[in-house]
Coordinates of C-alpha atoms in Angstrom, one line a residue:
M1 CA -36.2 83.0 1.6
Q2 CA -34.1 80.6 2.8
L3 CA -31.5 77.8 1.1
L4 CA -30.7 74.8 2.4
V5 CA -26.8 74.3 1.9
S6 CA -24.2 72.1 3.2
P7 CA -20.0 74.3 2.7
T8 CA -19.0 71.2 0.8
S9 CA -22.1 70.4 -1.3
P10 CA -21.1 71.1 -5.2
Y11 CA -24.5 71.5 -6.0
A12 CA -25.4 73.9 -3.0
R13 CA -22.3 76.1 -4.5
K14 CA -23.8 76.4 -8.3
V15 CA -26.7 77.7 -6.5
R16 CA -24.8 79.6 -4.2
V17 CA -22.5 81.2 -7.2
C18 CA -25.5 82.5 -9.1
V19 CA -27.4 84.4 -5.8
R20 CA -24.1 86.6 -6.0
E21 CA -23.8 86.6 -9.4
K22 CA -27.6 87.7 -9.4
G23 CA -26.8 90.0 -6.4
L24 CA -29.6 88.2 -4.1
S25 CA -27.7 87.6 -1.0
E26 CA -29.8 89.9 0.6
R27 CA -32.9 88.1 0.0
I28 CA -32.1 84.6 0.0
E29 CA -30.6 83.5 3.7
E30 CA -28.1 80.5 3.3
V31 CA -29.1 77.9 6.3
F32 CA -26.5 75.1 6.4
V33 CA -27.7 71.5 7.2
N34 CA -25.9 68.0 7.3
P35 CA -27.5 66.4 4.7
H36 CA -26.3 63.1 6.1
K37 CA -28.1 63.5 9.5
D38 CA -31.2 64.3 7.8
P39 CA -32.2 67.4 9.9
A40 CA -35.7 67.8 10.9
E41 CA -35.5 71.3 8.5
L42 CA -34.5 69.5 5.4
L43 CA -36.5 66.5 5.4
E44 CA -39.6 69.2 5.7
H45 CA -38.7 70.3 2.5
N46 CA -37.3 67.6 0.6
R47 CA -38.4 64.2 1.6
L48 CA -35.2 62.6 -0.7
G49 CA -32.6 65.2 2.1
K50 CA -30.9 66.1 -0.6
I51 CA -29.5 69.4 -0.9
P52 CA -29.7 71.8 -2.0
V53 CA -32.8 73.3 -1.5
L54 CA -34.8 76.6 -1.6
V55 CA -37.6 77.3 0.6
R56 CA -39.7 80.5 -1.1
D57 CA -41.5 83.3 0.8
D58 CA -44.9 81.0 0.4
G59 CA -43.3 78.0 2.2
E60 CA -43.1 75.7 -0.8
A61 CA -39.8 74.8 -1.8
L62 CA -37.7 73.9 -4.9
Y63 CA -35.3 71.4 -6.0
D64 CA -32.6 70.3 -7.3
S65 CA -29.9 72.6 -8.4
P66 CA -31.2 72.9 -12.0
V67 CA -34.5 73.6 -10.8
I68 CA -33.2 75.9 -8.1
C69 CA -30.7 77.9 -10.4
E70 CA -33.9 78.0 -12.8
Y71 CA -36.2 80.0 -10.4
I72 CA -33.1 82.3 -9.3
D73 CA -32.6 83.2 -12.8
S74 CA -36.5 84.3 -13.1
L75 CA -36.5 86.7 -10.8
P76 CA -36.6 90.3 -11.3
A77 CA -32.4 90.8 -11.2
A78 CA -29.6 91.1 -13.4
P79 CA -27.6 89.6 -15.4
R80 CA -29.5 86.9 -16.9
L81 CA -27.9 83.1 -16.4
I82 CA -29.6 81.4 -18.5
P83 CA -30.2 83.2 -21.9
E84 CA -33.6 82.5 -23.4
P85 CA -35.0 80.3 -25.7
G86 CA -32.5 79.5 -28.5
D87 CA -29.4 78.2 -29.4
G88 CA -27.7 80.0 -26.4
R89 CA -30.1 78.8 -23.7
W90 CA -29.5 75.4 -24.9
A91 CA -25.3 76.1 -24.8
V92 CA -25.7 77.0 -21.4
L93 CA -27.8 74.1 -19.8
R94 CA -25.8 71.9 -22.0
A95 CA -22.6 72.7 -20.5
Q96 CA -24.6 72.6 -17.2
A97 CA -25.5 69.1 -18.0
L98 CA -21.8 68.4 -18.7
A99 CA -20.9 69.9 -15.5
D100 CA -23.1 68.0 -13.1
G101 CA -22.3 64.8 -15.2
I102 CA -18.9 65.6 -13.8
L103 CA -20.3 66.1 -10.5
D104 CA -22.3 62.5 -10.3
L105 CA -19.1 61.0 -11.1
T106 CA -17.2 62.1 -8.9
V107 CA -19.6 61.9 -5.8
A108 CA -20.0 58.4 -6.7
T109 CA -16.6 58.0 -6.8
V110 CA -16.4 59.3 -3.1
M111 CA -19.2 57.4 -1.4
E112 CA -17.2 53.7 -3.1
R113 CA -14.1 55.4 -1.5
A114 CA -15.9 55.4 1.8
R115 CA -16.9 51.7 1.5
P116 CA -14.3 49.3 3.7
R117 CA -11.6 48.5 1.1
G118 CA -12.8 44.9 0.6
E119 CA -16.5 46.3 -0.7
Q120 CA -15.2 48.6 -3.0
S121 CA -16.2 48.1 -6.6
A122 CA -12.2 49.3 -8.7
P123 CA -14.1 48.2 -11.8
S124 CA -16.7 50.6 -11.2
M125 CA -14.2 53.4 -9.8
A126 CA -11.9 53.1 -13.0
R127 CA -15.2 53.5 -15.5
W128 CA -16.7 56.6 -13.3
R129 CA -12.9 57.9 -14.0
E130 CA -13.0 57.2 -17.9
K131 CA -16.2 59.0 -17.9
I132 CA -14.9 62.0 -15.6
E133 CA -12.0 62.2 -18.4
R134 CA -14.1 62.2 -21.4
A135 CA -16.1 65.0 -19.9
V136 CA -13.0 67.1 -19.2
D137 CA -11.9 66.4 -22.3
G138 CA -14.5 67.9 -24.0
M139 CA -15.6 70.8 -21.2
G140 CA -13.2 73.5 -23.8
A141 CA -15.2 73.0 -26.5
T142 CA -18.4 73.0 -24.6
L143 CA -17.3 76.2 -22.9
A144 CA -15.9 77.7 -27.0
A145 CA -20.2 77.1 -28.1
L146 CA -21.0 79.6 -25.0
P147 CA -22.8 83.2 -25.8
A148 CA -19.6 84.9 -25.8
Q149 CA -20.3 87.5 -23.6
G150 CA -21.1 87.1 -19.2
F151 CA -20.6 84.7 -16.4
D152 CA -23.4 81.6 -17.2
L153 CA -24.8 79.0 -15.7
G154 CA -22.5 76.9 -18.2
R155 CA -19.5 78.8 -17.2
I156 CA -20.8 78.6 -13.7
A157 CA -21.1 74.6 -13.6
C158 CA -17.9 73.8 -15.0
A159 CA -16.1 76.3 -12.6
V160 CA -17.7 74.7 -10.0
A161 CA -17.0 70.9 -11.4
L162 CA -13.3 71.9 -12.0
G163 CA -13.1 73.2 -8.3
Y164 CA -14.7 70.0 -6.9
L165 CA -12.3 67.7 -8.9
D166 CA -9.3 69.7 -7.4
L167 CA -11.1 68.9 -3.7
R168 CA -12.1 65.8 -3.9
L169 CA -9.8 63.8 -6.9
P170 CA -6.8 65.7 -6.4
E171 CA -4.7 62.8 -8.2
Y172 CA -6.5 63.5 -11.4
D173 CA -4.4 66.4 -13.0
W174 CA -6.8 68.1 -15.3
R175 CA -4.6 71.0 -16.0
G176 CA -2.2 68.6 -17.2
A177 CA -4.5 66.8 -19.5
Q178 CA -6.6 70.1 -20.5
P179 CA -4.1 73.0 -20.3
E180 CA -6.6 75.3 -22.1
L181 CA -8.2 74.9 -18.9
I182 CA -5.8 76.3 -16.5
D183 CA -6.7 80.5 -17.5
W184 CA -9.8 80.3 -17.5
H185 CA -10.3 78.5 -14.4
A186 CA -7.8 80.6 -12.4
N187 CA -9.7 83.6 -13.9
V188 CA -13.4 82.4 -12.8
A189 CA -12.1 81.2 -9.3
A190 CA -10.9 84.6 -8.3
R191 CA -14.3 86.1 -8.8
P192 CA -16.3 86.9 -5.3
S193 CA -18.6 84.7 -5.9
M194 CA -16.6 81.7 -6.4
E195 CA -14.3 82.7 -3.7
E196 CA -16.8 83.2 -0.9
T197 CA -18.4 79.7 -1.7
A198 CA -15.1 77.8 -2.2
P199 CA -15.1 74.9 0.4
P200 CA -13.4 74.2 3.2
R201 CA -10.3 72.2 2.7
G202 CA -8.8 69.5 5.2

């Protein structure tokens, strides 16, 4: 199988962490592409031109990241990243939704900042920032509701979201706002799967 990704995409990073946590790195080849250039190998498998995309051995493509993560977790490899149906499953998927929402808002902010200064919408960016802060404020309780054991998809998604805030919104001091997340994030960021997928800086 092939996984189309870019080194800075947080959605791709979430999937790449899952691949490593499941021990599937030898089965899934990572192919780095630049989605902003609409490469043919990406558009062939996803007309939206977005990453990540997982191209299965039968040629069928899967996207976007929640779908790919669920497919990866369905493969016969331990550990399970998404629990079986029940309260634990919904807690994990809810945590992923919270984290993905933070990513969506952060990406929107990055794209808005890339526009000419006179065309940027300060009110929109301020509203997105408020939403990000509210989401981070609730992350501790969201993590506390997760199953007690394991590095599941909910934890992966939240760790990736906080790392992406560090990369793209470094002026936002989420550690100062939510100090209870500092040690948690430092511990999970030290996992090999997280270190190997850390985005380049600069």
